[in-house]
mmCIF file of C-alpha atoms in Angstrom:
data_model
loop_
_atom_site.group_PDB
_atom_site.id
_atom_site.type_symbol
_atom_site.label_atom_id
_atom_site.label_comp_id
_atom_site.label_asym_id
_atom_site.label_seq_id
_atom_site.Cartn_x
_atom_site.Cartn_y
_atom_site.Cartn_z
ATOM 1 C CA UNK A 1 129.386 59.246 59.882
ATOM 2 C CA UNK A 2 130.353 55.527 57.191
ATOM 3 C CA UNK A 3 128.614 54.162 53.595
ATOM 4 C CA UNK A 4 129.645 53.092 50.193
ATOM 5 C CA UNK A 5 128.213 55.671 47.703
ATOM 6 C CA UNK A 6 127.595 59.082 48.989
ATOM 7 C CA UNK A 7 124.900 61.174 47.309
ATOM 8 C CA UNK A 8 124.771 65.088 46.996
ATOM 9 C CA UNK A 9 121.164 66.260 46.285
ATOM 10 C CA UNK A 10 117.826 64.791 46.081
ATOM 11 C CA UNK A 11 117.173 65.283 43.064
ATOM 12 C CA UNK A 12 114.955 62.467 40.852
ATOM 13 C CA UNK A 13 118.779 61.503 39.797
ATOM 14 C CA UNK A 14 120.055 60.756 43.558
ATOM 15 C CA UNK A 15 116.818 59.388 44.395
ATOM 16 C CA UNK A 16 117.038 57.169 42.165
ATOM 17 C CA UNK A 17 120.619 56.675 41.921
ATOM 18 C CA UNK A 18 120.087 55.051 46.184
ATOM 19 C CA UNK A 19 116.917 53.055 45.437
ATOM 20 C CA UNK A 20 119.350 51.388 41.805
ATOM 21 C CA UNK A 21 121.707 50.704 44.914
ATOM 22 C CA UNK A 22 119.416 49.580 47.599
ATOM 23 C CA UNK A 23 118.283 46.599 45.201
ATOM 24 C CA UNK A 24 121.248 45.682 44.400
ATOM 25 C CA UNK A 25 122.508 45.530 48.620
ATOM 26 C CA UNK A 26 124.543 48.850 47.888
ATOM 27 C CA UNK A 27 124.527 50.787 51.000
ATOM 28 C CA UNK A 28 123.890 54.930 50.423
ATOM 29 C CA UNK A 29 123.518 58.224 52.146
ATOM 30 C CA UNK A 30 121.435 60.237 50.474
ATOM 31 C CA UNK A 31 121.863 64.416 51.604
ATOM 32 C CA UNK A 32 120.098 67.050 50.586
ATOM 33 C CA UNK A 33 120.269 70.474 51.239
ATOM 34 C CA UNK A 34 116.049 71.761 51.312
ATOM 35 C CA UNK A 35 113.729 70.241 53.291
ATOM 36 C CA UNK A 36 111.368 67.862 51.962
ATOM 37 C CA UNK A 37 108.430 70.562 50.941
ATOM 38 C CA UNK A 38 110.697 71.966 48.397
ATOM 39 C CA UNK A 39 111.766 68.780 46.509
ATOM 40 C CA UNK A 40 108.735 67.879 45.871
ATOM 41 C CA UNK A 41 107.667 70.588 44.987
ATOM 42 C CA UNK A 42 110.056 72.265 42.712
ATOM 43 C CA UNK A 43 109.268 72.790 39.030
ATOM 44 C CA UNK A 44 110.965 70.967 36.858
ATOM 45 C CA UNK A 45 110.822 68.276 33.729
ATOM 46 C CA UNK A 46 107.552 66.340 32.806
ATOM 47 C CA UNK A 47 108.815 64.019 30.256
ATOM 48 C CA UNK A 48 109.734 60.933 31.144
ATOM 49 C CA UNK A 49 111.343 58.978 27.508
ATOM 50 C CA UNK A 50 111.105 54.365 27.078
ATOM 51 C CA UNK A 51 114.023 54.048 28.963
ATOM 52 C CA UNK A 52 113.549 56.186 32.419
ATOM 53 C CA UNK A 53 109.881 54.847 32.053
ATOM 54 C CA UNK A 54 111.103 51.532 31.832
ATOM 55 C CA UNK A 55 113.819 51.732 34.859
ATOM 56 C CA UNK A 56 111.316 53.728 37.345
ATOM 57 C CA UNK A 57 109.062 49.941 36.820
ATOM 58 C CA UNK A 58 112.265 47.694 36.853
ATOM 59 C CA UNK A 59 112.854 49.607 40.027
ATOM 60 C CA UNK A 60 109.752 49.554 41.900
ATOM 61 C CA UNK A 61 108.937 52.777 42.007
ATOM 62 C CA UNK A 62 106.529 52.598 38.640
ATOM 63 C CA UNK A 63 103.266 52.402 39.820
ATOM 64 C CA UNK A 64 101.765 55.751 40.203
ATOM 65 C CA UNK A 65 103.275 57.039 37.357
ATOM 66 C CA UNK A 66 101.849 53.600 35.691
ATOM 67 C CA UNK A 67 98.445 55.091 36.795
ATOM 68 C CA UNK A 68 98.783 59.539 36.342
ATOM 69 C CA UNK A 69 100.587 59.371 34.096
ATOM 70 C CA UNK A 70 99.910 60.373 30.527
ATOM 71 C CA UNK A 71 101.323 57.973 28.168
ATOM 72 C CA UNK A 72 101.880 60.391 24.657
ATOM 73 C CA UNK A 73 102.690 58.481 21.364
ATOM 74 C CA UNK A 74 103.486 61.983 19.685
ATOM 75 C CA UNK A 75 104.245 65.162 19.097
ATOM 76 C CA UNK A 76 102.950 68.157 16.493
ATOM 77 C CA UNK A 77 104.949 70.424 14.386
ATOM 78 C CA UNK A 78 103.758 73.888 13.207
ATOM 79 C CA UNK A 79 105.042 76.227 10.916
ATOM 80 C CA UNK A 80 103.641 78.288 8.416
ATOM 81 C CA UNK A 81 100.264 77.415 9.927
ATOM 82 C CA UNK A 82 100.506 73.978 9.380
ATOM 83 C CA UNK A 83 100.365 70.549 11.260
ATOM 84 C CA UNK A 84 102.514 67.603 11.112
ATOM 85 C CA UNK A 85 102.526 64.723 13.745
ATOM 86 C CA UNK A 86 105.506 62.968 14.561
ATOM 87 C CA UNK A 87 103.971 58.726 15.550
ATOM 88 C CA UNK A 88 106.783 57.412 18.147
ATOM 89 C CA UNK A 89 105.100 53.978 17.850
ATOM 90 C CA UNK A 90 105.729 53.804 14.199
ATOM 91 C CA UNK A 91 108.792 54.810 13.467
ATOM 92 C CA UNK A 92 110.970 53.551 16.537
ATOM 93 C CA UNK A 93 109.519 50.114 17.579
ATOM 94 C CA UNK A 94 107.193 51.143 19.707
ATOM 95 C CA UNK A 95 108.571 53.935 21.885
ATOM 96 C CA UNK A 96 107.115 56.641 23.265
ATOM 97 C CA UNK A 97 106.992 58.780 25.919
ATOM 98 C CA UNK A 98 104.958 60.098 29.516
ATOM 99 C CA UNK A 99 103.873 63.206 30.078
ATOM 100 C CA UNK A 100 104.484 62.713 34.996
ATOM 101 C CA UNK A 101 105.922 65.775 36.526
ATOM 102 C CA UNK A 102 109.138 65.639 38.264
ATOM 103 C CA UNK A 103 107.928 66.350 41.338
ATOM 104 C CA UNK A 104 105.687 63.541 41.235
ATOM 105 C CA UNK A 105 108.893 61.333 40.512
ATOM 106 C CA UNK A 106 111.217 62.828 43.255
ATOM 107 C CA UNK A 107 107.822 61.880 45.603
ATOM 108 C CA UNK A 108 107.406 58.518 44.460
ATOM 109 C CA UNK A 109 111.716 57.714 45.114
ATOM 110 C CA UNK A 110 111.298 60.002 48.483
ATOM 111 C CA UNK A 111 108.583 57.553 49.789
ATOM 112 C CA UNK A 112 110.423 55.109 48.937
ATOM 113 C CA UNK A 113 113.409 56.027 50.395
ATOM 114 C CA UNK A 114 111.999 56.724 53.448
ATOM 115 C CA UNK A 115 109.935 53.412 53.505
ATOM 116 C CA UNK A 116 112.606 50.870 52.745
ATOM 117 C CA UNK A 117 116.001 52.866 51.869
ATOM 118 C CA UNK A 118 119.208 53.757 53.795
ATOM 119 C CA UNK A 119 119.421 57.699 55.361
ATOM 120 C CA UNK A 120 118.365 61.027 53.257
ATOM 121 C CA UNK A 121 118.713 63.931 55.300
ATOM 122 C CA UNK A 122 117.004 66.499 54.280
ATOM 123 C CA UNK A 123 118.567 70.516 55.401
ATOM 124 C CA UNK A 124 122.305 68.520 55.378
ATOM 125 C CA UNK A 125 124.357 71.100 53.186
ATOM 126 C CA UNK A 126 127.241 70.061 51.343
ATOM 127 C CA UNK A 127 130.284 72.033 51.587
ATOM 128 C CA UNK A 128 132.717 70.217 49.840
ATOM 129 C CA UNK A 129 134.132 66.758 48.555
ATOM 130 C CA UNK A 130 137.583 66.018 50.244
ATOM 131 C CA UNK A 131 139.777 63.148 49.083
ATOM 132 C CA UNK A 132 138.337 62.594 46.157
ATOM 133 C CA UNK A 133 141.405 60.874 44.665
ATOM 134 C CA UNK A 134 141.897 58.752 47.250
ATOM 135 C CA UNK A 135 140.149 55.357 48.329
ATOM 136 C CA UNK A 136 138.823 56.809 51.277
ATOM 137 C CA UNK A 137 136.547 60.569 49.292
ATOM 138 C CA UNK A 138 134.341 62.045 52.601
ATOM 139 C CA UNK A 139 131.535 64.991 52.017
ATOM 140 C CA UNK A 140 132.111 67.613 55.001
ATOM 141 C CA UNK A 141 128.059 68.412 55.250
ATOM 142 C CA UNK A 142 126.098 70.806 57.840
ATOM 143 C CA UNK A 143 123.170 69.701 59.255
ATOM 144 C CA UNK A 144 120.883 70.277 62.183
ATOM 145 C CA UNK A 145 122.979 73.542 63.021
ATOM 146 C CA UNK A 146 127.003 71.456 63.043
ATOM 147 C CA UNK A 147 129.547 70.217 60.394
ATOM 148 C CA UNK A 148 130.140 66.374 59.910
ATOM 149 C CA UNK A 149 131.915 64.224 57.823
ATOM 150 C CA UNK A 150 130.574 61.465 55.959
ATOM 151 C CA UNK A 151 132.771 58.578 55.193
ATOM 152 C CA UNK A 152 132.755 56.851 51.527
ATOM 153 C CA UNK A 153 133.855 54.643 48.820
ATOM 154 C CA UNK A 154 132.778 56.552 46.387
ATOM 155 C CA UNK A 155 130.805 59.544 45.832
ATOM 156 C CA UNK A 156 128.259 60.987 43.311
ATOM 157 C CA UNK A 157 127.952 64.128 42.474
ATOM 158 C CA UNK A 158 123.625 64.799 41.816
ATOM 159 C CA UNK A 159 123.457 68.449 42.978
ATOM 160 C CA UNK A 160 123.261 70.329 39.964
ATOM 161 C CA UNK A 161 124.931 73.393 37.994
ATOM 162 C CA UNK A 162 125.701 74.834 41.191
ATOM 163 C CA UNK A 163 126.319 72.330 43.525
ATOM 164 C CA UNK A 164 129.986 71.585 45.090
ATOM 165 C CA UNK A 165 130.826 68.122 43.607
ATOM 166 C CA UNK A 166 131.718 69.550 40.397
ATOM 167 C CA UNK A 167 134.750 72.166 42.324
ATOM 168 C CA UNK A 168 136.412 69.286 43.826
ATOM 169 C CA UNK A 169 137.574 68.382 39.957
ATOM 170 C CA UNK A 170 140.649 70.770 39.518
ATOM 171 C CA UNK A 171 140.840 73.016 37.033
ATOM 172 C CA UNK A 172 143.607 71.802 35.103
ATOM 173 C CA UNK A 173 141.581 68.371 34.555
ATOM 174 C CA UNK A 174 138.606 70.484 33.571
ATOM 175 C CA UNK A 175 136.861 71.615 29.810
ATOM 176 C CA UNK A 176 133.883 72.982 29.905
ATOM 177 C CA UNK A 177 132.422 73.791 26.494
ATOM 178 C CA UNK A 178 128.884 75.977 26.146
ATOM 179 C CA UNK A 179 126.836 78.046 24.425
ATOM 180 C CA UNK A 180 124.666 80.984 25.674
ATOM 181 C CA UNK A 181 121.094 81.629 23.946
ATOM 182 C CA UNK A 182 120.157 84.962 23.472
ATOM 183 C CA UNK A 183 116.087 83.661 24.188
ATOM 184 C CA UNK A 184 114.350 82.334 27.386
ATOM 185 C CA UNK A 185 110.681 80.575 28.046
ATOM 186 C CA UNK A 186 108.146 82.140 29.741
ATOM 187 C CA UNK A 187 106.034 79.026 31.213
ATOM 188 C CA UNK A 188 102.920 79.561 33.056
ATOM 189 C CA UNK A 189 101.024 76.582 34.381
ATOM 190 C CA UNK A 190 97.342 77.403 33.688
ATOM 191 C CA UNK A 191 93.892 75.543 35.602
ATOM 192 C CA UNK A 192 92.738 74.699 31.949
ATOM 193 C CA UNK A 193 92.429 70.873 29.846
ATOM 194 C CA UNK A 194 94.853 71.213 27.630
ATOM 195 C CA UNK A 195 94.217 72.057 24.368
ATOM 196 C CA UNK A 196 95.637 69.205 22.467
ATOM 197 C CA UNK A 197 96.380 65.686 23.543
ATOM 198 C CA UNK A 198 99.703 65.579 22.745
ATOM 199 C CA UNK A 199 102.966 68.560 23.528
ATOM 200 C CA UNK A 200 102.948 71.197 19.988
ATOM 201 C CA UNK A 201 106.257 72.250 19.013
ATOM 202 C CA UNK A 202 105.305 75.292 16.799
ATOM 203 C CA UNK A 203 107.784 77.544 15.022
ATOM 204 C CA UNK A 204 106.430 81.216 13.921
ATOM 205 C CA UNK A 205 107.533 84.634 12.818
ATOM 206 C CA UNK A 206 107.114 85.978 16.273
ATOM 207 C CA UNK A 207 109.109 83.307 17.733
ATOM 208 C CA UNK A 208 108.438 79.900 19.592
ATOM 209 C CA UNK A 209 105.148 78.071 21.448
ATOM 210 C CA UNK A 210 104.986 74.987 23.454
ATOM 211 C CA UNK A 211 101.947 73.803 24.551
ATOM 212 C CA UNK A 212 102.009 70.537 27.069
ATOM 213 C CA UNK A 213 100.315 69.697 30.024
ATOM 214 C CA UNK A 214 101.620 68.316 33.309
ATOM 215 C CA UNK A 215 97.234 66.472 33.949
ATOM 216 C CA UNK A 216 94.206 66.249 32.029
ATOM 217 C CA UNK A 217 92.917 69.578 33.897
ATOM 218 C CA UNK A 218 96.492 71.739 34.070
ATOM 219 C CA UNK A 219 98.099 72.803 31.309
ATOM 220 C CA UNK A 220 101.367 73.822 30.495
ATOM 221 C CA UNK A 221 102.763 76.972 28.253
ATOM 222 C CA UNK A 222 105.852 78.390 26.736
ATOM 223 C CA UNK A 223 106.543 81.076 24.916
ATOM 224 C CA UNK A 224 110.318 82.143 23.332
ATOM 225 C CA UNK A 225 111.170 85.710 24.959
ATOM 226 C CA UNK A 226 114.192 87.929 25.343
ATOM 227 C CA UNK A 227 116.207 85.964 27.811
ATOM 228 C CA UNK A 228 116.165 89.475 30.133
ATOM 229 C CA UNK A 229 112.594 88.711 30.139
ATOM 230 C CA UNK A 230 110.372 89.543 34.080
ATOM 231 C CA UNK A 231 107.546 87.364 33.386
ATOM 232 C CA UNK A 232 105.620 89.762 35.652
ATOM 233 C CA UNK A 233 105.872 92.144 32.911
ATOM 234 C CA UNK A 234 103.238 89.915 30.997
ATOM 235 C CA UNK A 235 99.279 89.705 31.253
ATOM 236 C CA UNK A 236 97.631 86.635 32.291
ATOM 237 C CA UNK A 237 95.507 88.196 28.741
ATOM 238 C CA UNK A 238 98.895 89.085 26.465
ATOM 239 C CA UNK A 239 99.948 86.027 27.232
ATOM 240 C CA UNK A 240 96.860 83.711 25.830
ATOM 241 C CA UNK A 241 97.299 86.067 23.060
ATOM 242 C CA UNK A 242 100.709 85.392 22.359
ATOM 243 C CA UNK A 243 100.211 81.642 22.487
ATOM 244 C CA UNK A 244 97.121 82.054 20.252
ATOM 245 C CA UNK A 245 98.817 83.603 17.257
ATOM 246 C CA UNK A 246 101.517 81.251 17.577
ATOM 247 C CA UNK A 247 99.926 78.421 17.589
ATOM 248 C CA UNK A 248 97.044 79.208 14.949
ATOM 249 C CA UNK A 249 96.461 76.858 12.190
ATOM 250 C CA UNK A 250 94.227 76.693 8.964
ATOM 251 C CA UNK A 251 92.119 73.974 10.691
ATOM 252 C CA UNK A 252 89.465 74.925 13.120
ATOM 253 C CA UNK A 253 91.609 73.790 16.371
ATOM 254 C CA UNK A 254 90.996 76.616 19.115
ATOM 255 C CA UNK A 255 93.429 77.075 22.545
ATOM 256 C CA UNK A 256 91.979 76.635 25.976
ATOM 257 C CA UNK A 257 92.562 79.757 28.415
ATOM 258 C CA UNK A 258 92.071 79.486 32.049
ATOM 259 C CA UNK A 259 93.537 81.039 34.786
ATOM 260 C CA UNK A 260 97.155 81.351 34.683
ATOM 261 C CA UNK A 261 98.267 80.085 38.615
ATOM 262 C CA UNK A 262 101.819 80.426 37.924
ATOM 263 C CA UNK A 263 104.841 82.610 35.562
ATOM 264 C CA UNK A 264 108.408 82.045 35.231
ATOM 265 C CA UNK A 265 111.381 82.446 33.021
ATOM 266 C CA UNK A 266 113.890 79.902 31.908
ATOM 267 C CA UNK A 267 117.408 80.298 30.716
ATOM 268 C CA UNK A 268 118.173 78.513 27.538
ATOM 269 C CA UNK A 269 121.578 77.287 27.650
ATOM 270 C CA UNK A 270 124.176 74.298 26.169
ATOM 271 C CA UNK A 271 126.947 72.914 28.691
ATOM 272 C CA UNK A 272 128.937 69.961 29.440
ATOM 273 C CA UNK A 273 131.510 69.870 31.772
ATOM 274 C CA UNK A 274 134.373 67.139 31.046
ATOM 275 C CA UNK A 275 135.636 64.529 32.766
ATOM 276 C CA UNK A 276 132.006 63.531 34.268
ATOM 277 C CA UNK A 277 134.611 61.647 37.190
ATOM 278 C CA UNK A 278 137.930 62.559 38.828
ATOM 279 C CA UNK A 279 139.513 59.519 41.715
ATOM 280 C CA UNK A 280 135.985 58.430 43.057
ATOM 281 C CA UNK A 281 133.995 61.245 42.569
ATOM 282 C CA UNK A 282 131.768 60.375 39.566
ATOM 283 C CA UNK A 283 128.986 63.549 38.683
ATOM 284 C CA UNK A 284 125.503 63.464 36.986
ATOM 285 C CA UNK A 285 123.185 65.319 35.857
ATOM 286 C CA UNK A 286 123.386 69.346 36.105
ATOM 287 C CA UNK A 287 126.555 68.813 37.349
ATOM 288 C CA UNK A 288 128.445 67.717 34.649
ATOM 289 C CA UNK A 289 125.556 69.112 31.297
ATOM 290 C CA UNK A 290 122.800 70.824 31.075
ATOM 291 C CA UNK A 291 120.459 71.353 27.179
ATOM 292 C CA UNK A 292 118.124 73.160 26.310
ATOM 293 C CA UNK A 293 114.442 72.040 27.068
ATOM 294 C CA UNK A 294 113.241 72.099 23.694
ATOM 295 C CA UNK A 295 114.735 68.548 23.939
ATOM 296 C CA UNK A 296 113.258 66.762 27.038
ATOM 297 C CA UNK A 297 117.029 65.640 27.606
ATOM 298 C CA UNK A 298 117.443 66.843 30.974
ATOM 299 C CA UNK A 299 116.333 64.972 33.803
ATOM 300 C CA UNK A 300 116.472 61.868 31.372
ATOM 301 C CA UNK A 301 120.547 62.588 30.869
ATOM 302 C CA UNK A 302 120.258 61.951 34.649
ATOM 303 C CA UNK A 303 119.021 59.383 34.370
ATOM 304 C CA UNK A 304 120.856 57.365 32.077
ATOM 305 C CA UNK A 305 123.674 58.560 34.044
ATOM 306 C CA UNK A 306 123.065 57.260 37.620
ATOM 307 C CA UNK A 307 122.027 53.714 35.661
ATOM 308 C CA UNK A 308 125.198 53.796 34.074
ATOM 309 C CA UNK A 309 127.018 54.653 37.526
ATOM 310 C CA UNK A 310 124.885 51.970 39.503
ATOM 311 C CA UNK A 311 125.274 49.282 36.646
ATOM 312 C CA UNK A 312 129.921 49.518 36.869
ATOM 313 C CA UNK A 313 129.692 49.204 40.201
ATOM 314 C CA UNK A 314 127.237 46.284 40.887
ATOM 315 C CA UNK A 315 129.974 44.963 37.911
ATOM 316 C CA UNK A 316 132.982 45.652 40.651
ATOM 317 C CA UNK A 317 130.568 43.934 42.864
ATOM 318 C CA UNK A 318 130.152 41.091 41.592
ATOM 319 C CA UNK A 319 133.659 40.287 39.325
ATOM 320 C CA UNK A 320 136.024 42.699 41.234
ATOM 321 C CA UNK A 321 136.541 45.275 38.000
ATOM 322 C CA UNK A 322 136.558 48.224 38.141
ATOM 323 C CA UNK A 323 136.297 48.141 34.423
ATOM 324 C CA UNK A 324 132.859 49.803 33.711
ATOM 325 C CA UNK A 325 133.954 52.953 36.377
ATOM 326 C CA UNK A 326 136.511 53.583 34.505
ATOM 327 C CA UNK A 327 135.009 53.978 31.779
ATOM 328 C CA UNK A 328 132.007 56.154 33.595
ATOM 329 C CA UNK A 329 133.181 59.158 31.723
ATOM 330 C CA UNK A 330 133.328 58.606 28.150
ATOM 331 C CA UNK A 331 130.348 55.780 28.688
ATOM 332 C CA UNK A 332 128.310 58.699 29.822
ATOM 333 C CA UNK A 333 129.408 61.014 27.449
ATOM 334 C CA UNK A 334 128.513 59.510 24.300
ATOM 335 C CA UNK A 335 125.074 59.894 25.767
ATOM 336 C CA UNK A 336 125.672 63.187 26.403
ATOM 337 C CA UNK A 337 126.439 64.878 23.339
ATOM 338 C CA UNK A 338 123.841 62.899 20.908
ATOM 339 C CA UNK A 339 121.244 64.303 23.086
ATOM 340 C CA UNK A 340 123.050 68.432 23.530
ATOM 341 C CA UNK A 341 122.880 67.113 19.589
ATOM 342 C CA UNK A 342 119.346 66.871 19.533
ATOM 343 C CA UNK A 343 118.628 69.458 22.097
ATOM 344 C CA UNK A 344 120.712 72.839 19.686
ATOM 345 C CA UNK A 345 119.090 70.731 16.871
ATOM 346 C CA UNK A 346 115.434 70.750 17.922
ATOM 347 C CA UNK A 347 116.226 74.937 19.455
ATOM 348 C CA UNK A 348 118.045 76.611 16.285
ATOM 349 C CA UNK A 349 115.313 75.102 14.395
ATOM 350 C CA UNK A 350 112.459 75.958 16.436
ATOM 351 C CA UNK A 351 113.338 78.856 17.548
ATOM 352 C CA UNK A 352 113.862 83.024 16.084
ATOM 353 C CA UNK A 353 117.180 84.205 16.456
ATOM 354 C CA UNK A 354 116.958 87.604 16.968
ATOM 355 C CA UNK A 355 120.621 87.478 15.196
ATOM 356 C CA UNK A 356 119.773 85.182 12.302
ATOM 357 C CA UNK A 357 119.628 85.796 8.803
ATOM 358 C CA UNK A 358 116.378 85.265 6.394
ATOM 359 C CA UNK A 359 118.731 82.558 5.183
ATOM 360 C CA UNK A 360 119.037 80.653 7.924
ATOM 361 C CA UNK A 361 115.515 81.074 8.536
ATOM 362 C CA UNK A 362 114.321 79.300 5.533
ATOM 363 C CA UNK A 363 116.764 76.849 6.456
ATOM 364 C CA UNK A 364 114.672 75.682 9.066
ATOM 365 C CA UNK A 365 111.960 76.173 7.841
ATOM 366 C CA UNK A 366 113.396 73.578 4.785
ATOM 367 C CA UNK A 367 114.461 71.363 7.788
ATOM 368 C CA UNK A 368 110.213 71.133 8.697
ATOM 369 C CA UNK A 369 109.666 70.297 5.720
ATOM 370 C CA UNK A 370 112.214 67.924 5.418
ATOM 371 C CA UNK A 371 110.739 66.099 8.379
ATOM 372 C CA UNK A 372 107.382 66.465 7.697
ATOM 373 C CA UNK A 373 107.828 64.362 4.134
ATOM 374 C CA UNK A 374 110.556 62.304 4.887
ATOM 375 C CA UNK A 375 110.002 59.659 7.154
ATOM 376 C CA UNK A 376 114.270 58.517 7.720
ATOM 377 C CA UNK A 377 114.574 62.630 8.543
ATOM 378 C CA UNK A 378 110.992 61.791 11.036
ATOM 379 C CA UNK A 379 112.400 58.758 12.196
ATOM 380 C CA UNK A 380 115.488 60.020 13.172
ATOM 381 C CA UNK A 381 113.605 62.974 15.198
ATOM 382 C CA UNK A 382 111.138 60.011 17.184
ATOM 383 C CA UNK A 383 114.587 57.780 17.795
ATOM 384 C CA UNK A 384 116.497 61.053 19.165
ATOM 385 C CA UNK A 385 112.636 62.273 21.512
ATOM 386 C CA UNK A 386 112.472 59.321 23.182
ATOM 387 C CA UNK A 387 115.558 58.397 23.713
ATOM 388 C CA UNK A 388 119.018 57.585 22.980
ATOM 389 C CA UNK A 389 120.291 53.595 24.325
ATOM 390 C CA UNK A 390 121.601 53.720 28.189
ATOM 391 C CA UNK A 391 124.879 53.215 28.218
#
């Protein structure tokens, strides 16, 4: 098999890249190790930044998102039983975010790819990226019980933290920056209408809590728990009771309870691999960086990566210049590190670190108080949450 761009991974990054390349008249092949049902149902991110929403619309993948997604014009911060709403449009010149689950983004992009785009091979396990330093890199993969080779002009690894793409970067050239947090999120899906019409981020002496949603009838909620927590060790009643404690306010707000359909624990870590390019291999999304979910940045960073690559490849096609491709890693990493900084700030400000001193705890409360009383501080949060510029 031969193509211009070999894409490893059919998550939102790989699928969106295939769509962007198709629209630009550049052929690609997408290899995905899992089956279609798995890709379309794995629960991941649910907040799309303004830039991501704009990209999906421009790519022709925004029709169902605009029909079924939930536009949010702000978030609510809670601390000391107080409530403060951050108004995104008023602080950012009109930007907002969209609640639309990653599963739905993947469904939309898969349908478009199968109907209009190039080959999308499910249950095609990438085994190795070979020849990244040459002008003819290839992906060795297994599909339908036999090994095959996909020859490419470029390879883009959208295959996540555990994928094979990053392993093709020599260890002598790799630099890794990471932090593991001593807590995780116990997340639930519940068949109950959300208790608030926007996301609520709460700092409490007992730990962080987040009220989110997947639809007008499905709530997504999280509790800070120790990193080694077993989700099944928490009964449904204990989860609802703890959420109620951490989200409590001095007014008459009430938490809606309902049947819990899913429980899981998400670890919290920050990770960046530099560089994001080696020869004709380009890393995108979780293959190159991971952020704690507090800032809702993971999927959106991946979108920024593939948009940057697609623009650079189109530029080369139209002008013959590889200048933007050569700058790919540097361009992406500027945005990545801003998102890492934002996510770290949100995480440390809103969570209770078991090793933190009382002094540090007071500083985090002072930061929240500053955001709720100073427009400049509030604007900085709103601009970061709604998204840093792509490219």
